[in-house]
Coordinates of C-alpha atoms in Angstrom, one line a residue:
M104 CA 34.3 -3.7 -0.6
P105 CA 31.4 -1.3 -0.5
D106 CA 29.8 -0.7 2.9
H107 CA 26.1 -1.9 2.5
R108 CA 25.2 0.4 5.4
S109 CA 25.9 3.5 3.2
E110 CA 23.4 2.3 0.5
K111 CA 19.9 3.8 0.5
H112 CA 17.1 1.3 0.1
F113 CA 13.3 1.9 0.2
N114 CA 11.9 -1.5 0.7
G115 CA 11.5 -0.8 4.4
R116 CA 8.8 1.7 3.5
I117 CA 6.7 -0.6 1.5
G118 CA 4.1 -1.4 4.2
W119 CA 3.2 2.1 5.4
L120 CA 3.8 3.7 2.0
R121 CA 1.3 1.4 0.3
A122 CA -1.3 2.2 3.0
A123 CA -0.6 5.9 2.8
V124 CA -0.9 6.1 -1.0
L125 CA -4.0 4.0 -1.0
G126 CA -5.6 6.1 1.7
A127 CA -4.8 9.5 0.2
N128 CA -5.6 8.4 -3.3
D129 CA -9.0 7.0 -2.3
G130 CA -9.7 10.1 -0.2
I131 CA -9.1 12.5 -3.0
I132 CA -10.9 10.5 -5.7
S133 CA -13.9 9.3 -3.7
T134 CA -14.6 12.7 -2.1
S135 CA -13.9 14.8 -5.3
C136 CA -16.1 12.4 -7.3
L137 CA -18.9 12.6 -4.8
L138 CA -18.7 16.4 -4.7
L139 CA -18.6 16.6 -8.5
G140 CA -21.6 14.3 -8.7
V141 CA -23.6 16.4 -6.2
A142 CA -22.5 19.6 -7.8
S143 CA -23.5 18.4 -11.2
A144 CA -26.9 17.5 -9.8
N145 CA -27.3 21.1 -8.6
L146 CA -27.6 20.5 -4.9
A147 CA -27.1 23.4 -2.5
R148 CA -23.7 24.2 -1.2
N149 CA -24.5 23.3 2.5
E150 CA -25.9 19.9 1.4
M151 CA -22.8 19.3 -0.7
L152 CA -20.4 20.1 2.1
L153 CA -22.4 17.9 4.5
T154 CA -22.2 15.1 2.1
G155 CA -18.4 15.6 1.7
I156 CA -17.9 15.6 5.5
A157 CA -19.9 12.4 5.9
A158 CA -17.8 10.9 3.1
L159 CA -14.6 11.9 4.9
V160 CA -15.6 10.3 8.2
A161 CA -17.2 7.2 6.8
G162 CA -14.3 6.7 4.3
A163 CA -11.6 7.1 6.9
M164 CA -13.3 4.5 9.2
S165 CA -13.9 2.2 6.3
M166 CA -10.3 2.4 5.2
A167 CA -9.0 1.8 8.7
A168 CA -11.3 -1.2 9.2
G169 CA -10.6 -2.6 5.8
E170 CA -6.8 -2.3 6.1
Y171 CA -6.8 -3.8 9.6
V172 CA -8.8 -6.8 8.6
S173 CA -6.9 -7.3 5.3
V174 CA -3.5 -7.0 6.8
S175 CA -4.4 -9.0 9.8
S176 CA -5.4 -11.8 7.5
Q177 CA -2.0 -11.5 5.9
A178 CA -0.3 -11.5 9.3
D179 CA -2.3 -14.6 10.4
T180 CA -1.2 -16.5 7.2
E181 CA 2.4 -15.5 7.7
Q182 CA 2.3 -16.6 11.3
A183 CA 0.7 -20.0 10.4
E184 CA 3.5 -20.5 7.8
L185 CA 6.2 -19.7 10.3
D186 CA 4.6 -22.0 12.9
R187 CA 4.5 -24.8 10.4
E188 CA 8.1 -24.2 9.3
Q189 CA 9.2 -24.2 13.0
Q190 CA 7.6 -27.6 13.5
E191 CA 9.2 -29.0 10.4
L192 CA 12.6 -27.8 11.6
L193 CA 12.1 -29.7 14.8
D194 CA 10.7 -32.8 13.2
K195 CA 13.1 -33.2 10.2
P196 CA 16.1 -30.8 10.3
D197 CA 18.1 -32.7 7.8
A198 CA 15.4 -32.5 5.2
E199 CA 15.0 -28.8 5.8
H200 CA 18.7 -28.3 5.4
R201 CA 18.6 -30.1 2.1
E202 CA 15.6 -28.0 1.0
L203 CA 17.4 -24.8 1.9
A204 CA 20.6 -25.9 0.1
S205 CA 18.6 -26.7 -3.0
I206 CA 17.2 -23.2 -3.0
Y207 CA 20.7 -21.8 -3.1
V208 CA 21.7 -24.2 -5.8
A209 CA 18.8 -22.9 -7.9
R210 CA 20.1 -19.4 -7.3
G211 CA 23.5 -20.2 -8.7
L212 CA 25.7 -21.6 -5.9
T213 CA 27.6 -24.9 -6.3
P214 CA 26.1 -27.8 -4.4
D215 CA 28.9 -27.9 -1.9
L216 CA 28.9 -24.2 -1.2
A217 CA 25.1 -24.2 -1.0
K218 CA 25.3 -26.9 1.7
Q219 CA 27.8 -24.8 3.7
V220 CA 25.7 -21.7 3.4
A221 CA 22.5 -23.5 4.5
Q222 CA 24.3 -25.1 7.4
Q223 CA 25.8 -21.8 8.7
L224 CA 22.6 -19.8 8.2
M225 CA 20.6 -22.5 10.0
A226 CA 23.1 -22.6 12.8
H227 CA 22.7 -18.9 13.2
D228 CA 18.8 -18.7 12.9
A229 CA 17.2 -21.5 11.1
L230 CA 13.6 -20.1 11.2
S231 CA 14.7 -16.7 9.8
A232 CA 16.7 -18.4 7.0
H233 CA 13.7 -20.5 5.9
A234 CA 11.3 -17.6 6.4
R235 CA 13.3 -15.4 4.1
D236 CA 14.5 -17.8 1.5
E237 CA 11.8 -20.5 1.4
L238 CA 8.7 -18.6 2.3
G239 CA 9.6 -15.1 1.1
I240 CA 8.7 -13.5 4.4
H241 CA 11.0 -10.5 5.1
E242 CA 11.1 -8.2 8.1
A243 CA 10.8 -5.1 5.9
S244 CA 7.6 -6.3 4.2
A245 CA 6.0 -8.1 7.2
A246 CA 2.3 -7.4 7.8
R247 CA 1.6 -4.7 10.4
P248 CA -2.2 -4.3 10.8
V249 CA -2.3 -1.4 13.2
Q250 CA 0.3 0.6 11.3
A251 CA -1.6 0.0 8.0
A252 CA -5.0 1.0 9.6
I253 CA -3.8 4.2 11.2
T254 CA -1.8 5.3 8.2
S255 CA -4.7 4.6 5.8
A256 CA -7.3 6.4 8.0
L257 CA -5.1 9.5 8.5
T258 CA -4.1 9.8 4.8
F259 CA -7.6 9.2 3.6
S260 CA -8.8 12.1 5.9
L261 CA -6.0 14.3 4.5
G262 CA -6.8 13.4 0.9
S263 CA -10.5 13.9 1.5
A264 CA -10.0 17.3 3.1
L265 CA -8.4 18.7 0.0
P266 CA -11.4 18.6 -2.3
L267 CA -13.6 19.6 0.7
L268 CA -11.6 22.8 1.1
T269 CA -11.9 23.5 -2.6
A270 CA -15.6 23.2 -2.4
L271 CA -15.7 25.4 0.7
L272 CA -13.6 28.2 -0.7
V273 CA -14.3 28.3 -4.5
P274 CA -17.3 30.3 -5.8
G275 CA -20.3 28.2 -7.0
T276 CA -20.0 29.5 -10.6
I277 CA -16.7 27.8 -11.2
L278 CA -17.0 25.0 -8.6
I279 CA -17.2 22.1 -11.0
P280 CA -14.1 22.9 -13.1
A281 CA -12.2 24.1 -10.0
L282 CA -12.9 20.8 -8.2
G283 CA -11.9 18.8 -11.2
L284 CA -8.7 20.7 -11.8
T285 CA -7.5 21.0 -8.2
S286 CA -8.3 17.3 -7.5
L287 CA -6.4 16.3 -10.6
L288 CA -3.4 18.4 -9.4
F289 CA -3.7 16.8 -5.9
L290 CA -3.6 13.3 -7.5
V291 CA -0.6 14.1 -9.7
G292 CA 1.2 15.6 -6.7
L293 CA 0.4 12.5 -4.6
G294 CA 1.7 10.2 -7.3
T295 CA 4.9 12.2 -7.6
L296 CA 5.4 12.3 -3.9
A297 CA 4.8 8.6 -3.4
A298 CA 7.3 7.8 -6.2
K299 CA 9.8 10.2 -4.6
V300 CA 9.5 8.6 -1.2
G301 CA 9.6 5.1 -2.6
G302 CA 12.6 5.9 -4.9
A303 CA 10.6 5.1 -8.1
P304 CA 10.4 7.0 -11.4
L305 CA 8.2 10.1 -10.9
L306 CA 6.5 10.6 -14.3
P307 CA 4.9 7.1 -14.7
A308 CA 3.5 7.3 -11.1
A309 CA 2.1 10.8 -11.6
L310 CA 0.5 9.9 -15.0
R311 CA -1.0 6.7 -13.7
V312 CA -2.7 8.3 -10.7
G313 CA -3.8 11.3 -12.7
F314 CA -5.3 9.2 -15.5
W315 CA -7.5 7.0 -13.3
G316 CA -8.5 9.9 -11.1
A317 CA -9.6 12.0 -14.1
L318 CA -11.5 9.1 -15.5
A319 CA -13.4 8.5 -12.3
M320 CA -14.3 12.2 -11.9
I321 CA -15.5 12.5 -15.5
V322 CA -17.7 9.4 -15.2
T323 CA -19.2 10.7 -11.9
S324 CA -19.8 14.2 -13.3
V325 CA -21.6 12.7 -16.3
I326 CA -23.8 10.5 -14.1
G327 CA -24.6 13.4 -11.7
D328 CA -25.5 15.7 -14.6
F329 CA -27.6 13.0 -16.4
F330 CA -29.7 11.8 -13.5
G331 CA -29.7 15.0 -11.5
T332 CA -29.0 13.1 -8.3
I333 CA -26.4 10.8 -6.7
V334 CA -26.5 7.2 -7.9

């Protein structure tokens, strides 16, 4: 039989990878769009950079706070479900055994085998068995608010710094096309890297991130050019 320990799975990365991709993607898109809007409105270079730095700091703090609050709410819900399930296991263990067995029957086991499986799993760790198979709460995908907040803030800062560096180093005469092109490349690279780390197909992820990023930058540039200011 194959040794499952030799198999490579990526679901343990779901929590931090989601926060990392969201943070970096938001950092690149929001900062590049802001800089493109300001540049299209013909603001001075120093004002544009100051706006970008403010966006980096504010965005990183906002991402951290938002992720922490959101994932904390998820963690609270999961814990409430586990507490409720623990009480049900104490109050009516036979009913909980039948419920778990019925889940396994629905998944294809015979009734007798399902009863045996449920009995053995509950004898080993009843709450974990019900959390996994009844509630869908897995250790790999459990909510981790602090991890999500830190990951999101750091990756947002990194993503935001990329268009800022472009704005700092590129001459003003080619700033707008350079910002658009480099930011698009950053986004495609991010999508590719995220897919690689997560074990997903590379091309769909790269195209998806690139398309929405390009759309956001085009809209912002048009608005900045039309109104001559940041909306």
